[in-house]
XYZ file of C-alpha atoms in Angstrom:
617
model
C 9.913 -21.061 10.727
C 12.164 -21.778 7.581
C 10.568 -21.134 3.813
C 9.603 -25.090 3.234
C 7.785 -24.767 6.545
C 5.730 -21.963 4.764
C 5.430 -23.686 1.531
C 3.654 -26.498 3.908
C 1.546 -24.165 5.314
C 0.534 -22.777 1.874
C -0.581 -26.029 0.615
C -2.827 -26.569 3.613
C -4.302 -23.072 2.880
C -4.757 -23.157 -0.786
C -4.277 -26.789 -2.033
C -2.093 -25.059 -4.874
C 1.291 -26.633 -4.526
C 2.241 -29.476 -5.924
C 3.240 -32.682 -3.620
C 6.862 -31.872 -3.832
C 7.984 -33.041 -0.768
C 6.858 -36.617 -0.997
C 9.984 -36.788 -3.902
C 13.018 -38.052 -2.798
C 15.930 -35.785 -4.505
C 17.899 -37.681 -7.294
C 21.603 -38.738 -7.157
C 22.541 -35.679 -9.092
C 20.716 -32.679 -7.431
C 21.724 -34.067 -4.127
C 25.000 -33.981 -4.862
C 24.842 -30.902 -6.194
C 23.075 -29.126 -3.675
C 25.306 -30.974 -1.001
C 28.122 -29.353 -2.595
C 26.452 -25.600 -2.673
C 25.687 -26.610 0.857
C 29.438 -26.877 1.926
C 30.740 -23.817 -0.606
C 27.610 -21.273 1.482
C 26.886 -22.234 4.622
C 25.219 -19.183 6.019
C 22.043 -19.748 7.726
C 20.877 -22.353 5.257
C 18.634 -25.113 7.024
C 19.287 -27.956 5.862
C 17.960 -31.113 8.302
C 17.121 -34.242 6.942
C 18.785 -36.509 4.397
C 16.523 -35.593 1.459
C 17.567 -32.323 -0.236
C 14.096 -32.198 -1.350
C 13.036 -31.150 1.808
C 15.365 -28.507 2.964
C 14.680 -25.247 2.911
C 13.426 -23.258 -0.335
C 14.132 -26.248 -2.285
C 11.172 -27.661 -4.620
C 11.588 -31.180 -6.583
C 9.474 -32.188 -9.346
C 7.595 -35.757 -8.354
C 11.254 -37.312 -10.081
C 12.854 -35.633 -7.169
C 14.302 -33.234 -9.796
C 15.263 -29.473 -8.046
C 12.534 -27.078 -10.177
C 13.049 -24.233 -7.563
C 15.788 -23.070 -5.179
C 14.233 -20.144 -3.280
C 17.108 -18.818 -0.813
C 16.555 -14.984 -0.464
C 18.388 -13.301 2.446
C 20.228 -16.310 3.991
C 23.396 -14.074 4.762
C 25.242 -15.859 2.161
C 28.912 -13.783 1.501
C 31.372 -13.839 -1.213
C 30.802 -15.428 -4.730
C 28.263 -18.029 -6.127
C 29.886 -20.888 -6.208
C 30.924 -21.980 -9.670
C 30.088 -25.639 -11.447
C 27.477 -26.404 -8.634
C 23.915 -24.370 -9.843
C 24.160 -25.700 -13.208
C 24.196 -28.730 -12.647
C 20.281 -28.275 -11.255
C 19.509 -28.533 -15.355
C 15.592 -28.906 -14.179
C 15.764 -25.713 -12.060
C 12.778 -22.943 -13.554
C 12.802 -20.758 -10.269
C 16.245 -19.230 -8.788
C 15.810 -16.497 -6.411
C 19.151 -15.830 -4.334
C 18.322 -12.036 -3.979
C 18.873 -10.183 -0.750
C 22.519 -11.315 -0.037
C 26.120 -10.364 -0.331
C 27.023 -12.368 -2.935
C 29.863 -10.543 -4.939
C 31.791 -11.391 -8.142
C 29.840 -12.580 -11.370
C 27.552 -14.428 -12.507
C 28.979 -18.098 -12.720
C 29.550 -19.294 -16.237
C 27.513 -22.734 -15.544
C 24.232 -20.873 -15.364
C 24.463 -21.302 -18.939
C 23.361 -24.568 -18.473
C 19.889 -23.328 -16.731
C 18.045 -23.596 -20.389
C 14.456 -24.236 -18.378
C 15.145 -21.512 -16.355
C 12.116 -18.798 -16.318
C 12.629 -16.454 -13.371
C 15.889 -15.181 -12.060
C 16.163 -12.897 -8.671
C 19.504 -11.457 -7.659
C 18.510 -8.493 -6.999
C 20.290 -7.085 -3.892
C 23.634 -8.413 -3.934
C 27.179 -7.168 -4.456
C 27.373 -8.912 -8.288
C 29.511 -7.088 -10.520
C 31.236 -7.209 -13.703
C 29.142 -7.079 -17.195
C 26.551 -8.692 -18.069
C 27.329 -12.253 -19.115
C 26.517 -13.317 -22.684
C 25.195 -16.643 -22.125
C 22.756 -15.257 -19.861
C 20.770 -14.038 -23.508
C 20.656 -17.343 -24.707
C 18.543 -18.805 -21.953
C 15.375 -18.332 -24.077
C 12.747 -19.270 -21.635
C 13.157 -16.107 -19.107
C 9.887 -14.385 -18.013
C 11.387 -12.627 -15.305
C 14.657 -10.834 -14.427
C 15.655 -8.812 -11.852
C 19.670 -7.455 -11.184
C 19.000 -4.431 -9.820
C 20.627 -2.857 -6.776
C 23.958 -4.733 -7.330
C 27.323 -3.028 -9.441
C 26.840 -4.351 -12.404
C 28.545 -2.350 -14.696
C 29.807 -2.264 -18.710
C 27.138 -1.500 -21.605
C 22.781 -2.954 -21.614
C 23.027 -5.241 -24.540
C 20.838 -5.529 -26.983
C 20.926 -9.379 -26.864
C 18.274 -9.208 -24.200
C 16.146 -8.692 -27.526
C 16.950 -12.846 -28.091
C 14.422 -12.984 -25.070
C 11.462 -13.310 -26.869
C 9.261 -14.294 -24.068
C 10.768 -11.966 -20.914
C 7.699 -9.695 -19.598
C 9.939 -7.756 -16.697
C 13.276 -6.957 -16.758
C 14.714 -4.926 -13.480
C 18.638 -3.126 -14.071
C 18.009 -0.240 -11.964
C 20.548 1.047 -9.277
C 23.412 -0.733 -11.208
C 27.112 1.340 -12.807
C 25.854 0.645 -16.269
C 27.209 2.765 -19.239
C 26.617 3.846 -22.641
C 23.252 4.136 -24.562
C 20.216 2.270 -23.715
C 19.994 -0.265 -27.043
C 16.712 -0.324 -29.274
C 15.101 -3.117 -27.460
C 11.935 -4.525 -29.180
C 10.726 -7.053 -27.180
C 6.996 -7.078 -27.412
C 5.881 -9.074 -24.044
C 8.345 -6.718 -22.289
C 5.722 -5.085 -19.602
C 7.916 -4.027 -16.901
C 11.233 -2.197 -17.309
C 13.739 -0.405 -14.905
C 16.963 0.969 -15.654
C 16.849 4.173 -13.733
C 19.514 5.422 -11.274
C 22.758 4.093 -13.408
C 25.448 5.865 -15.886
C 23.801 6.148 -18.941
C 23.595 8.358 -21.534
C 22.470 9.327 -24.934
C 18.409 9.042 -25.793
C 16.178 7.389 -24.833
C 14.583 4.598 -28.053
C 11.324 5.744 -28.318
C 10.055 2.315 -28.474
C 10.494 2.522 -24.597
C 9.640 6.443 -24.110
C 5.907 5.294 -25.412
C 5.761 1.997 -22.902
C 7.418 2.780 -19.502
C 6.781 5.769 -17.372
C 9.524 8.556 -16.769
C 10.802 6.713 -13.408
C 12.183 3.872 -15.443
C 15.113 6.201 -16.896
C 15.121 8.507 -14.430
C 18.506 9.097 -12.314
C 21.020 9.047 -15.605
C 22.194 11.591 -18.286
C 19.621 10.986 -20.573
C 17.971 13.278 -23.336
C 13.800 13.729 -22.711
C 11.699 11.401 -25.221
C 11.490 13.289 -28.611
C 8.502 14.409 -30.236
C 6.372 11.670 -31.283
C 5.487 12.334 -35.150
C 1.355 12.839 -35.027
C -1.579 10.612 -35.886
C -1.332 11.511 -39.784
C 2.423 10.747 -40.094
C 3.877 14.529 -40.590
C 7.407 14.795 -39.202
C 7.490 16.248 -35.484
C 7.701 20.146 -35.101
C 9.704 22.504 -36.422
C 12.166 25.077 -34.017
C 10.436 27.738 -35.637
C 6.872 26.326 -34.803
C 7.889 25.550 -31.088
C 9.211 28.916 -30.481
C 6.237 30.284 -32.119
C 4.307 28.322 -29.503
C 6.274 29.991 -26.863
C 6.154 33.127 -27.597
C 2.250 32.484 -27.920
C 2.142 30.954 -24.345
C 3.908 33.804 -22.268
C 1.951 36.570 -24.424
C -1.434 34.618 -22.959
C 0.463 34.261 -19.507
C 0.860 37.797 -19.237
C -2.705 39.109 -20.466
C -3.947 36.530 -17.827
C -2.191 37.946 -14.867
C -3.462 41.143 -16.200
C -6.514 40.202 -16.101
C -6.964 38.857 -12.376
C -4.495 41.862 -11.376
C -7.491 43.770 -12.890
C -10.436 42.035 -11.088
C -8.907 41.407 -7.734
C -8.211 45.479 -8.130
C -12.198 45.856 -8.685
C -13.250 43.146 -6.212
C -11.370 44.746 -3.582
C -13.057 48.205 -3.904
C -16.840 46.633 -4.332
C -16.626 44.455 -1.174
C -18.061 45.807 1.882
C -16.890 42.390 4.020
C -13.905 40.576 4.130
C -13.677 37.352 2.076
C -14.834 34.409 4.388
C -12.324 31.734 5.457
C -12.478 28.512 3.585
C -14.711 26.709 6.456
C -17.457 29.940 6.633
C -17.858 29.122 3.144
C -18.335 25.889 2.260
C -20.439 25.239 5.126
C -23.264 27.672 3.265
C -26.402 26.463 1.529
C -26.906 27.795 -2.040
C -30.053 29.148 -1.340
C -31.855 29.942 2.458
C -35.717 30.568 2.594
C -35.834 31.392 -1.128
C -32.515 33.601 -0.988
C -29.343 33.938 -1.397
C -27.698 33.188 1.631
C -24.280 34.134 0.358
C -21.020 33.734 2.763
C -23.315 34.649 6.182
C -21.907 32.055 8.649
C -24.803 29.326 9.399
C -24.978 30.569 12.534
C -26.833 33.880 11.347
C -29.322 32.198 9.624
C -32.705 33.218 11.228
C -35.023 30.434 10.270
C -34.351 27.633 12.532
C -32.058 29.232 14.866
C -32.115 27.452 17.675
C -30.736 24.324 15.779
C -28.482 25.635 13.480
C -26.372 27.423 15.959
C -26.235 24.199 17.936
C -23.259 21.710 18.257
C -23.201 18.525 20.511
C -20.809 17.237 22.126
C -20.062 13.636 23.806
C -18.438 12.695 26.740
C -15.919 14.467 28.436
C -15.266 16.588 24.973
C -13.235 19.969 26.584
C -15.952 23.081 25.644
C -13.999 24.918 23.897
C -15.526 26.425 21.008
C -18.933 26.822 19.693
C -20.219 26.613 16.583
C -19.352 30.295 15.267
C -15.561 29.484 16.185
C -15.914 26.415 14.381
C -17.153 28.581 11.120
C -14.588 30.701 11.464
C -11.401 28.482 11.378
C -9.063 28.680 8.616
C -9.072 25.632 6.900
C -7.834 23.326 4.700
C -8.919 20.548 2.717
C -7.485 16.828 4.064
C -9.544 14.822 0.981
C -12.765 14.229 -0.754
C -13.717 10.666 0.749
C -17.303 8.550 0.077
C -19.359 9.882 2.437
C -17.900 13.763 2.695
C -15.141 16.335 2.565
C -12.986 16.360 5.150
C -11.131 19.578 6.383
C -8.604 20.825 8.860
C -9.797 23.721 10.826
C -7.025 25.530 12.731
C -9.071 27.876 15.713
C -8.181 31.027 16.730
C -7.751 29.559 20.197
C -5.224 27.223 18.746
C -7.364 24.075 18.936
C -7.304 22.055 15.953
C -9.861 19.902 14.911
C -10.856 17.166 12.022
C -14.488 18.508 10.574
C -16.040 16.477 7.721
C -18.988 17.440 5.997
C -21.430 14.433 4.870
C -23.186 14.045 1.789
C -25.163 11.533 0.034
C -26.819 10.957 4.036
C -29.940 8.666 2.996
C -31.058 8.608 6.437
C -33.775 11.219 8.075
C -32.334 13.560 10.228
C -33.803 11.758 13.575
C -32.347 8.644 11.913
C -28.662 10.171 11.427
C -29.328 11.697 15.031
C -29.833 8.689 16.803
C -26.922 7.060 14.796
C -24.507 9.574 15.381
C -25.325 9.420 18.924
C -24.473 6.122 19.077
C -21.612 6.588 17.414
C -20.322 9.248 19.931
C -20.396 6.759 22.821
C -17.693 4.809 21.596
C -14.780 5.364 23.574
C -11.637 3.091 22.644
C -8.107 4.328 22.414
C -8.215 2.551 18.859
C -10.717 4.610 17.603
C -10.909 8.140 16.102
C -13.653 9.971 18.472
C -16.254 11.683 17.369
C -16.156 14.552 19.795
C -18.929 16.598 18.428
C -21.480 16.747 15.554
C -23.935 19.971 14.008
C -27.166 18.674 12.193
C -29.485 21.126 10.449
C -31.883 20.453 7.351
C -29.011 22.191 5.261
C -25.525 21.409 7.178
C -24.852 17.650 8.634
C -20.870 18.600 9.835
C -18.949 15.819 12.356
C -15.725 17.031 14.381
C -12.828 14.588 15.158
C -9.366 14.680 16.617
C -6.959 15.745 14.259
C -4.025 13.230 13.849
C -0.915 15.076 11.873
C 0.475 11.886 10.719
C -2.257 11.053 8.418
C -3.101 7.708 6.902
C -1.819 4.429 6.615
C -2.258 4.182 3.181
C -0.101 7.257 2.717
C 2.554 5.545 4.687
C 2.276 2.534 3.084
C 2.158 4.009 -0.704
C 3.147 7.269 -0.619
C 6.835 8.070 -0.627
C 8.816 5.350 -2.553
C 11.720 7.512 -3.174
C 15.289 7.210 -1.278
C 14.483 9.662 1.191
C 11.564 6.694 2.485
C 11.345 5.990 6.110
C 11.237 1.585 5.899
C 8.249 0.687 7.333
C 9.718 -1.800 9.985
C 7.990 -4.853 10.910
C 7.365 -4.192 14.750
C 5.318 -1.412 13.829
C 3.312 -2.862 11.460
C 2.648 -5.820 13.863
C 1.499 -2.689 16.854
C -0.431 -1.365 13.876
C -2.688 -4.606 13.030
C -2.896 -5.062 16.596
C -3.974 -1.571 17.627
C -6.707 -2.024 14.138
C -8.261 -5.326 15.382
C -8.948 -3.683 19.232
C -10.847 -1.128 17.569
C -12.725 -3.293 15.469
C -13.401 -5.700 18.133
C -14.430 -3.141 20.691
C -17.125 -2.135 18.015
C -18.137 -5.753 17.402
C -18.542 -6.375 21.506
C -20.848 -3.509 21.331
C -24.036 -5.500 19.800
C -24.013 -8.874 17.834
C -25.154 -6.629 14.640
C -22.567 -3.652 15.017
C -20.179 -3.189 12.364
C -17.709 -0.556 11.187
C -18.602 -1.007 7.373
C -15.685 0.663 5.696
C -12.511 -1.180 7.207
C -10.003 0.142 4.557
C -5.749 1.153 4.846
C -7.075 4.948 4.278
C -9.672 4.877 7.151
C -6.898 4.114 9.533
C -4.495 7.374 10.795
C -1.461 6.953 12.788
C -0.409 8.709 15.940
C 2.645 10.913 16.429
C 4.335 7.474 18.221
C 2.400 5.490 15.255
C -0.750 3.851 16.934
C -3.538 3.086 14.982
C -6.805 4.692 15.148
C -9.367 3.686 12.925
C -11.703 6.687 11.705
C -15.005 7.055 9.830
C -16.969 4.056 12.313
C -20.500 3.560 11.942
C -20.529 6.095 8.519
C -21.282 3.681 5.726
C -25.268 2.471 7.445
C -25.676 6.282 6.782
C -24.913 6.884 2.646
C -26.431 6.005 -0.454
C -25.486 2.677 -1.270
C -23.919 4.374 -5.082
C -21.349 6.224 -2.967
C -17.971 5.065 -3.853
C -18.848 1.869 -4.495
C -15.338 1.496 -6.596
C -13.002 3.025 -4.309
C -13.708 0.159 -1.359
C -14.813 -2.806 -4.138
C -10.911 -4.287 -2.825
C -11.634 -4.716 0.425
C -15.686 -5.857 0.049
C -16.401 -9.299 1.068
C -17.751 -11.145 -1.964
C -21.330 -11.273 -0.066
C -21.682 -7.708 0.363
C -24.412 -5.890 -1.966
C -25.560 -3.187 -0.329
C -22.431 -0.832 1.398
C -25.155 -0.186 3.929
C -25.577 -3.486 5.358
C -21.836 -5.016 6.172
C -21.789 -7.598 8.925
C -19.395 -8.376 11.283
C -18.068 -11.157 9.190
C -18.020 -8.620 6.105
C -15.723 -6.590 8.231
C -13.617 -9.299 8.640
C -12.991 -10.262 5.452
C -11.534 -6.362 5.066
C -9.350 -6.908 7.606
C -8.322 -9.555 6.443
C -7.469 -7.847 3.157
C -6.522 -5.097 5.205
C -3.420 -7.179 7.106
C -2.220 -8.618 3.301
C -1.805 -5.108 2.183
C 0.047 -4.523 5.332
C 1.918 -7.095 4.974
C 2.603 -7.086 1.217
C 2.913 -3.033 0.655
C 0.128 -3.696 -2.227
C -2.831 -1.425 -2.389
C -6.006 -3.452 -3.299
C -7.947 -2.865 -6.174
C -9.524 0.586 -6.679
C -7.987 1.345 -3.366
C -6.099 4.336 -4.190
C -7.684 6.776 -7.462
C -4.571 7.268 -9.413
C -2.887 4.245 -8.901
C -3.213 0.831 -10.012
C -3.997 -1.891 -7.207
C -4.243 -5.563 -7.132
C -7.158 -8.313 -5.878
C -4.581 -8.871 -2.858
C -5.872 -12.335 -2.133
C -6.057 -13.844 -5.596
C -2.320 -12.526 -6.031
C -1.268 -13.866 -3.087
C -2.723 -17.287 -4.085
C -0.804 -16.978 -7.553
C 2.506 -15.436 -6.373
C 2.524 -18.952 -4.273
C 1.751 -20.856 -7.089
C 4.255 -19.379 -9.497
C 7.218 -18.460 -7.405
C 7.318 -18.949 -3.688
C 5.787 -17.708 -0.530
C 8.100 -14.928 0.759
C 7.691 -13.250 -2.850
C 4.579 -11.988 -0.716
C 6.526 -10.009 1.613
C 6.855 -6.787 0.925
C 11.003 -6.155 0.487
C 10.820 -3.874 3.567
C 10.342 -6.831 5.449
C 12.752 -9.044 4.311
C 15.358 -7.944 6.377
C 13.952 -9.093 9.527
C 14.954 -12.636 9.715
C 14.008 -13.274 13.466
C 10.633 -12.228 13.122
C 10.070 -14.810 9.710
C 8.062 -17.279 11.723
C 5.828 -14.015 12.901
C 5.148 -12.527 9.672
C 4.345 -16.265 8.530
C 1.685 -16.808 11.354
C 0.079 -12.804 10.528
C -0.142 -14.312 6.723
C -2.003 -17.185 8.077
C -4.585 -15.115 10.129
C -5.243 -12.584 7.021
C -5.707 -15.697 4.666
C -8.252 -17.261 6.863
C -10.187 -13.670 7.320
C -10.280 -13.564 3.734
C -12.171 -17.160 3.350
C -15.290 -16.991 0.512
C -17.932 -18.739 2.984
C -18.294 -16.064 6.208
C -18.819 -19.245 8.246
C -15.028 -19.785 8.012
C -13.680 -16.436 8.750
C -12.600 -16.191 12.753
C -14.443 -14.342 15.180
C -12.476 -10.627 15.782
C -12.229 -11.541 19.491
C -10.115 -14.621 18.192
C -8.575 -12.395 15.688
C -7.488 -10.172 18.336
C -6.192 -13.083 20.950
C -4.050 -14.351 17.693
C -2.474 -10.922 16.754
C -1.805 -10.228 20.585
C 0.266 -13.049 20.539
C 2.207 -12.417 17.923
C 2.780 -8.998 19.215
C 3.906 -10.916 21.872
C 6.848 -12.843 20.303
C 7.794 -10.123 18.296
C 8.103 -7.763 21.396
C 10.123 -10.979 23.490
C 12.041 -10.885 20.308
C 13.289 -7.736 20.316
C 13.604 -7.298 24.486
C 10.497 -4.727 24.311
C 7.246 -4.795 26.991
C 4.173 -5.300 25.158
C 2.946 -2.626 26.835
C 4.716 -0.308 24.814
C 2.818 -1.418 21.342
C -0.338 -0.273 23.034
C -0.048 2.947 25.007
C -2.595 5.234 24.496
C -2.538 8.667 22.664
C -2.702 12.597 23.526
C -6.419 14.257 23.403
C -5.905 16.685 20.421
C -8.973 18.728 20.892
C -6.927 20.500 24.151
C -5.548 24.059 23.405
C -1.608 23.818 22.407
């Protein structure tokens, strides 16, 4: 499926683009674009007789060209010269993604509507052309990862209006020039030549990664609040000195009391599991760092863990006390640790709190709970439930999260996120849901979200924490899942089937896109992933959705398209209109399906099933 074949399936989805292709091209733009036609070739599709409706090209009801969207088309060698310019009515002009070399042609002068300009990922080289600062109406800009080379200008300042300006991963020189543009929200030059300081006009807007991979001098002291000039050398090594003095009597200090400690304790200091798993205070006492399993009111249920199924015995509840351990994360409903065994089994053990339900009530759940058995789904091979300790035990997958995956490491040393895997991924995601779904017309997971769902060693999806959110207060953490809610949720407690949908749904676009949604992720700033999608459409062009990971996979466009479909229709407002999961499911299986024909692999590879990590290694 070419671009315009996704712009027409956009406008069915969101009514949002304009009726473009009912304009018949003019004279001028045909000829023009006939002629770019010739000079590129490539794998641009261009059927028909009206260049209006070939592919990533948008007319204006004249039939005037307003957009020419054609990002990795394989075009080689340089832009053609005297042929783009003559689209005077082009605003959008994304050719990013190719191997165009050479420079900028000297006729793009003659783009003075033009408001967004992609070339990122080319070979383009040469300086910066002058007449590119004179086209006053760019908002957006983006020449990185090309060899652009020569000085930054400071005639980018003419651009009054330009909110994001990308030069990163170029060969540019010299300083970076005092640029004072005040709409100017995103900025990238790192990973060029330059040197010199940094204008501190820039220092106080962009973070540290926007200069980072030159020979640049660190941001100077910023004069304080009252206007006194920035510190002295005398004060700062005063300041200095004053630090390591303090450094010094504070390693003294806990030299001194871990001497004293270590002469006054009669046990050794419990392991991190043993600890935490302690109530304050035990039948009006202290119950200090005694393992739960001393405890002598109650005995005979707080030495007791169940387990489900087929679960290998192999430890008890003292072993389980015992592990070292380490803290995975704080989530909603619990901390979560990793408890290594001294019979080297290791296990997953979180710890609830804020549990509104009785303990018969959180019983009976997590019994249900423990009968699940998909190879989608993180078991829950064991649980303890006192008055004072509620702890669950899980198979311990190394991998960790998708969302870590997804928006973790964004450095060069990244492992691309390739688009077969993602597709086994949303498949392996939407068995487990729709194994919990088959179990009862009300059953729901409740808490469908990219960090809920760990990865295997060969990167299968299981999705963890079923069944937890009918058990906590409905204040838990309502922020950190408000991106993936459906709009008719109110109470985290009660999330139906078509709830869970919708967070699928939101759960494929971030899959898809690389975005994290809204308040997904605590220190880092997400978007409403189906209100941007609707507006990166509307404002630039459908494969702006993609994240740039997935660009380069061509053969699989018509794939990605149809997975972009499905996640757009789980995310409808009205429940009625979101799919069943089963269909959900059937439609992801199938694009599995092509994508595995595609690429010459069985289908039953995407699915295998994983190892049992609760066996000793």
């Amino acid at each position: 499926m070419n671009p315009i074949t996704l712009s027409l399936f956009f406008l069915l989805s969101f009514s949002l683009l304009p009726p473009a292709f009912s304009a018949v091209a003019t004279e001028t733009d045909t000829s023009a674009l006939t002629a770019l036609k010739s000079a590129l070739g490539g794998r641009w599709n261009t059927t028909g007789n009206n260049a209006c409706s070939w592919q990533g090209v948008v007319c204006d009801p004249a039939g005037q060209v307003t957009e020419l969207h054609l990002p990795a088309v394989g075009f080689l060698g340089p832009i053609p010269s005297n042929i783009i310019g003559n689209l005077t009515s082009l605003y959008f002009l994304s050719l990013r993604y190719n191997a165009f070399s050479g420079s900028i042609p000297s006729d793009f002068a003659a783009l003075s509507k033009l408001k967004y300009l992609y070339l990122q990922h080319n070979r383009l080289s040469g300086p910066i052309p002058g007449f590119l600062f004179n086209l006053s109406n760019l908002i957006r800009v983006d020449l990185s990862e090309n060899r652009f080379s020569g000085g930054i200008s400071n005639g980018f300042n003419n651009l009054s209006i330009l909110s994001a300006l990308f030069l990163q991963n170029n060969q540019f020189t010299g300083e970076i020039p005092d640029l004072r543009m005040s709409n100017l929200k995103e900025f990238n030059v790192s990973y060029n030549l330059l040197t010199g300081i940094v204008p501190e006009q820039l220092c106080s807007a962009f973070p540290s990664t926007a200069f980072q991979g030159n020979s640049l001098t660190a941001c100077p002291f910023k004069p304080s609040s009252n206007g006194k000039k920035t510190l002295s050398s005398g004060a700062i090594a005063g300041i200095v000195i004053g630090s390591v003095v303090a450094l010094l009597a504070l390693l003294l200090l806990i030299f001194f009391c871990c001497c004293r400690r270590k002469k006054t304790e009669d046990q050794p200091t419990p392991t991190p599991i043993e600890a935490v798993k302690q109530p304050e205070v035990e039948n009006g006492q202290s119950s200090g760092a005694a393992p739960v399993s001393k405890s002598k009111a109650g005995s005979s249920i707080d030495k007791k863990l169940v387990f489900f199924g087929n679960t290998p015995r192999v430890f008890d509840l003292d072993d389980l006390l015992k592990a070292s351990a380490e803290v995975l994360g704080k989530g909603n409903y619990g901390t979560t640790y990793k408890a290594a065994l001294e019979n080297g089994v290791v296990v997953v053990v979180k710890r609830l709190k804020e549990v509104t339900a009785s303990e018969k009530e959180l019983k009976d759940k997590l019994e249900e709970i423990g009968k699940l058995e998909n190879e989608n789904l993180v078991a829950l091979r064991g649980y303890h439930c006192s008055p004072n300790e509620k702890l669950l035990v899980y198979d311990y997958l190394p991998m960790g999260s998708l969302s870590a995956f997804l928006h973790g490491n964004k450095g060069s040393g990244r492992t691309p996120f390739n688009w077969e895997t993602r597709c086994t991924i949303a498949l392996g995601v939407a068995n487990g849901i729709t194994y919990i779904h088959s179990k009862h017309p009300t059953s729901s997971h409740g808490n469908i979200r990219s960090s809920n769902i760990l990865l295997s060693n060969s990167f299968e999806a299981r999705v963890s924490e079923t069944g937890l959110a009918q058990l906590a207060n409905p204040s838990a953490g309502p922020t950190r899942v408000a991106g993936y809610r459906a709009p008719e949720v109110t109470d985290p407690r009660k999330v139906s089937q078509k709830a869970d949908i919708y967070s699928f749904g939101v759960f494929l676009l971030e899959l898809l896109t690389g975005k994290a949604p809204t308040h997904a992720l605590l220190n880092e700033e997400g978007v409403d992933l189906p209100r941007w999608v609707q507006s990166v459409v509307r404002e630039e062009w459908a494969t702006e959705v993609f994240d740039m990971e997935l660009l380069r996979y061509q053969n699989a466009e018509e794939e990605m398209v149809q997975l972009l479909q499905l996640a757009i229709d789980c995310c409808a407002q009205y429940p009625d209109n979101r799919p069943s999961m089963t269909e959900v499911t059937d439609r992801i299986e199938e694009i599995c399906r092509s994508t595995a024909k595609a690429s010459q692999e069985p289908l039953s590879d995407l699915t295998s099933d994983g190892e049992n990590n609760l066996r000793p290694s």
